[in-house]
Coordinates of N, CA and C in Angstrom, one line a residue:
M1 N -19.4 -5.5 -16.3 CA -18.4 -4.8 -17.0 C -17.1 -5.4 -16.7
E2 N -16.4 -5.6 -17.8 CA -15.1 -6.3 -17.7 C -14.0 -5.2 -17.4
M3 N -13.0 -5.6 -16.6 CA -12.0 -4.7 -16.2 C -10.8 -4.9 -17.2
N4 N -10.1 -3.8 -17.3 CA -8.9 -3.8 -18.2 C -7.6 -3.6 -17.3
T5 N -6.5 -3.5 -17.9 CA -5.2 -3.4 -17.2 C -5.2 -2.2 -16.3
E6 N -5.7 -1.0 -16.9 CA -5.7 0.2 -16.1 C -6.6 0.1 -14.9
D7 N -7.7 -0.6 -15.0 CA -8.6 -0.8 -13.9 C -8.0 -1.6 -12.8
Y8 N -7.3 -2.7 -13.2 CA -6.6 -3.6 -12.2 C -5.5 -2.8 -11.5
L9 N -4.8 -2.0 -12.2 CA -3.7 -1.2 -11.6 C -4.3 -0.2 -10.6
K10 N -5.4 0.5 -11.0 CA -6.0 1.5 -10.1 C -6.5 0.8 -8.8
K11 N -7.2 -0.3 -9.0 CA -7.7 -1.0 -7.9 C -6.6 -1.5 -6.9
S12 N -5.6 -2.0 -7.5 CA -4.4 -2.5 -6.7 C -3.7 -1.4 -6.0
L13 N -3.6 -0.2 -6.7 CA -3.0 0.9 -6.1 C -3.8 1.4 -4.9
L14 N -5.1 1.5 -5.0 CA -5.9 2.0 -4.0 C -5.8 1.1 -2.8
E15 N -5.9 -0.2 -3.0 CA -5.8 -1.2 -1.9 C -4.5 -1.1 -1.2
T16 N -3.4 -1.0 -2.0 CA -2.1 -0.9 -1.4 C -1.9 0.4 -0.6
Q17 N -2.4 1.5 -1.1 CA -2.4 2.8 -0.3 C -3.1 2.6 1.0
E18 N -4.2 1.9 1.0 CA -5.0 1.7 2.2 C -4.2 0.9 3.2
R19 N -3.5 -0.1 2.7 CA -2.7 -0.9 3.6 C -1.6 -0.1 4.2
V20 N -1.0 0.8 3.4 CA 0.1 1.7 4.0 C -0.5 2.5 5.1
R21 N -1.6 3.1 4.9 CA -2.2 3.9 6.0 C -2.5 3.1 7.2
D22 N -3.1 1.9 7.0 CA -3.4 1.0 8.1 C -2.2 0.6 8.9
F23 N -1.2 0.2 8.2 CA 0.0 -0.3 8.9 C 0.7 0.9 9.6
K24 N 0.7 2.0 9.0 CA 1.3 3.2 9.7 C 0.5 3.5 10.9
N25 N -0.8 3.5 10.8 CA -1.6 3.7 12.0 C -1.4 2.7 13.1
Y26 N -1.3 1.4 12.7 CA -1.0 0.4 13.7 C 0.3 0.7 14.4
S27 N 1.3 1.0 13.6 CA 2.6 1.3 14.2 C 2.6 2.4 15.2
E28 N 1.7 3.4 15.1 CA 1.6 4.5 16.0 C 0.8 4.2 17.2
R29 N 0.0 3.1 17.2 CA -0.8 2.8 18.3 C -0.4 1.7 19.2
I30 N 0.6 0.9 18.7 CA 1.0 -0.3 19.4 C 2.2 0.1 20.3
E31 N 2.1 -0.4 21.5 CA 3.2 -0.1 22.5 C 4.4 -1.0 22.4
D32 N 4.2 -2.2 22.0 CA 5.3 -3.2 22.0 C 6.3 -2.8 20.8
D33 N 7.5 -2.6 21.2 CA 8.5 -2.1 20.2 C 8.7 -3.0 19.0
E34 N 8.8 -4.3 19.2 CA 9.0 -5.2 18.1 C 7.8 -5.2 17.2
I35 N 6.6 -5.2 17.7 CA 5.4 -5.2 16.8 C 5.3 -3.9 16.1
R36 N 5.5 -2.8 16.9 CA 5.5 -1.5 16.3 C 6.4 -1.3 15.1
N37 N 7.6 -1.8 15.3 CA 8.6 -1.7 14.2 C 8.3 -2.6 13.0
F38 N 7.6 -3.8 13.3 CA 7.2 -4.6 12.2 C 6.2 -3.9 11.4
F39 N 5.2 -3.3 12.0 CA 4.2 -2.6 11.2 C 4.8 -1.3 10.5
K40 N 5.7 -0.7 11.1 CA 6.4 0.5 10.5 C 7.1 0.0 9.2
E41 N 7.9 -1.1 9.3 CA 8.6 -1.6 8.2 C 7.6 -2.1 7.1
Y42 N 6.5 -2.7 7.5 CA 5.5 -3.2 6.6 C 4.9 -2.1 5.8
A43 N 4.6 -0.9 6.5 CA 4.1 0.2 5.8 C 5.1 0.8 4.8
I44 N 6.4 0.8 5.1 CA 7.4 1.2 4.2 C 7.4 0.3 3.0
S45 N 7.4 -1.0 3.2 CA 7.4 -2.0 2.1 C 6.2 -1.8 1.2
E46 N 5.0 -1.7 1.8 CA 3.8 -1.5 1.0 C 3.9 -0.1 0.2
G47 N 4.5 0.9 0.8 CA 4.7 2.1 0.2 C 5.5 2.0 -1.1
K48 N 6.5 1.2 -1.0 CA 7.4 0.9 -2.2 C 6.6 0.2 -3.3
Q49 N 5.7 -0.7 -2.9 CA 4.9 -1.4 -3.9 C 3.9 -0.4 -4.5
A50 N 3.3 0.5 -3.7 CA 2.4 1.5 -4.2 C 3.1 2.4 -5.2
N51 N 4.3 2.8 -4.9 CA 5.1 3.6 -5.8 C 5.3 2.9 -7.2
K52 N 5.6 1.6 -7.1 CA 5.7 0.8 -8.4 C 4.4 0.8 -9.2
L53 N 3.3 0.5 -8.4 CA 2.0 0.5 -9.1 C 1.7 1.8 -9.7
Q54 N 2.0 2.9 -9.0 CA 1.7 4.3 -9.6 C 2.5 4.5 -10.9
K55 N 3.7 4.1 -10.9 CA 4.5 4.2 -12.1 C 4.0 3.4 -13.3
L56 N 3.6 2.1 -12.9 CA 3.0 1.3 -14.0 C 1.7 1.9 -14.5
L57 N 0.9 2.4 -13.6 CA -0.4 3.0 -14.0 C -0.1 4.2 -14.9
E58 N 0.9 5.0 -14.6 CA 1.2 6.2 -15.4 C 1.7 5.8 -16.8
S59 N 2.5 4.7 -16.8 CA 2.9 4.2 -18.1 C 1.8 3.7 -19.0
V60 N 0.8 3.1 -18.4 CA -0.3 2.5 -19.2 C -1.2 3.7 -19.6
Q61 N -1.3 4.8 -18.9 CA -2.1 5.9 -19.2 C -1.5 6.8 -20.3
N62 N -0.2 6.7 -20.5 CA 0.4 7.5 -21.5 C 0.5 6.8 -22.9

């Protein structure tokens, strides 16, 4: 089965949301302040990308 634009956006959104959860979880479990902050900032960055993907997906679905 061939994927279309909506499929690619859905797949990318899901993967990005999973990374957000992972990085947030890492930031809560790591004791080193520098590394904890790195993962916290990474989760925020990925969250912004997930938000963009969600908006793109919504525009394709309308």
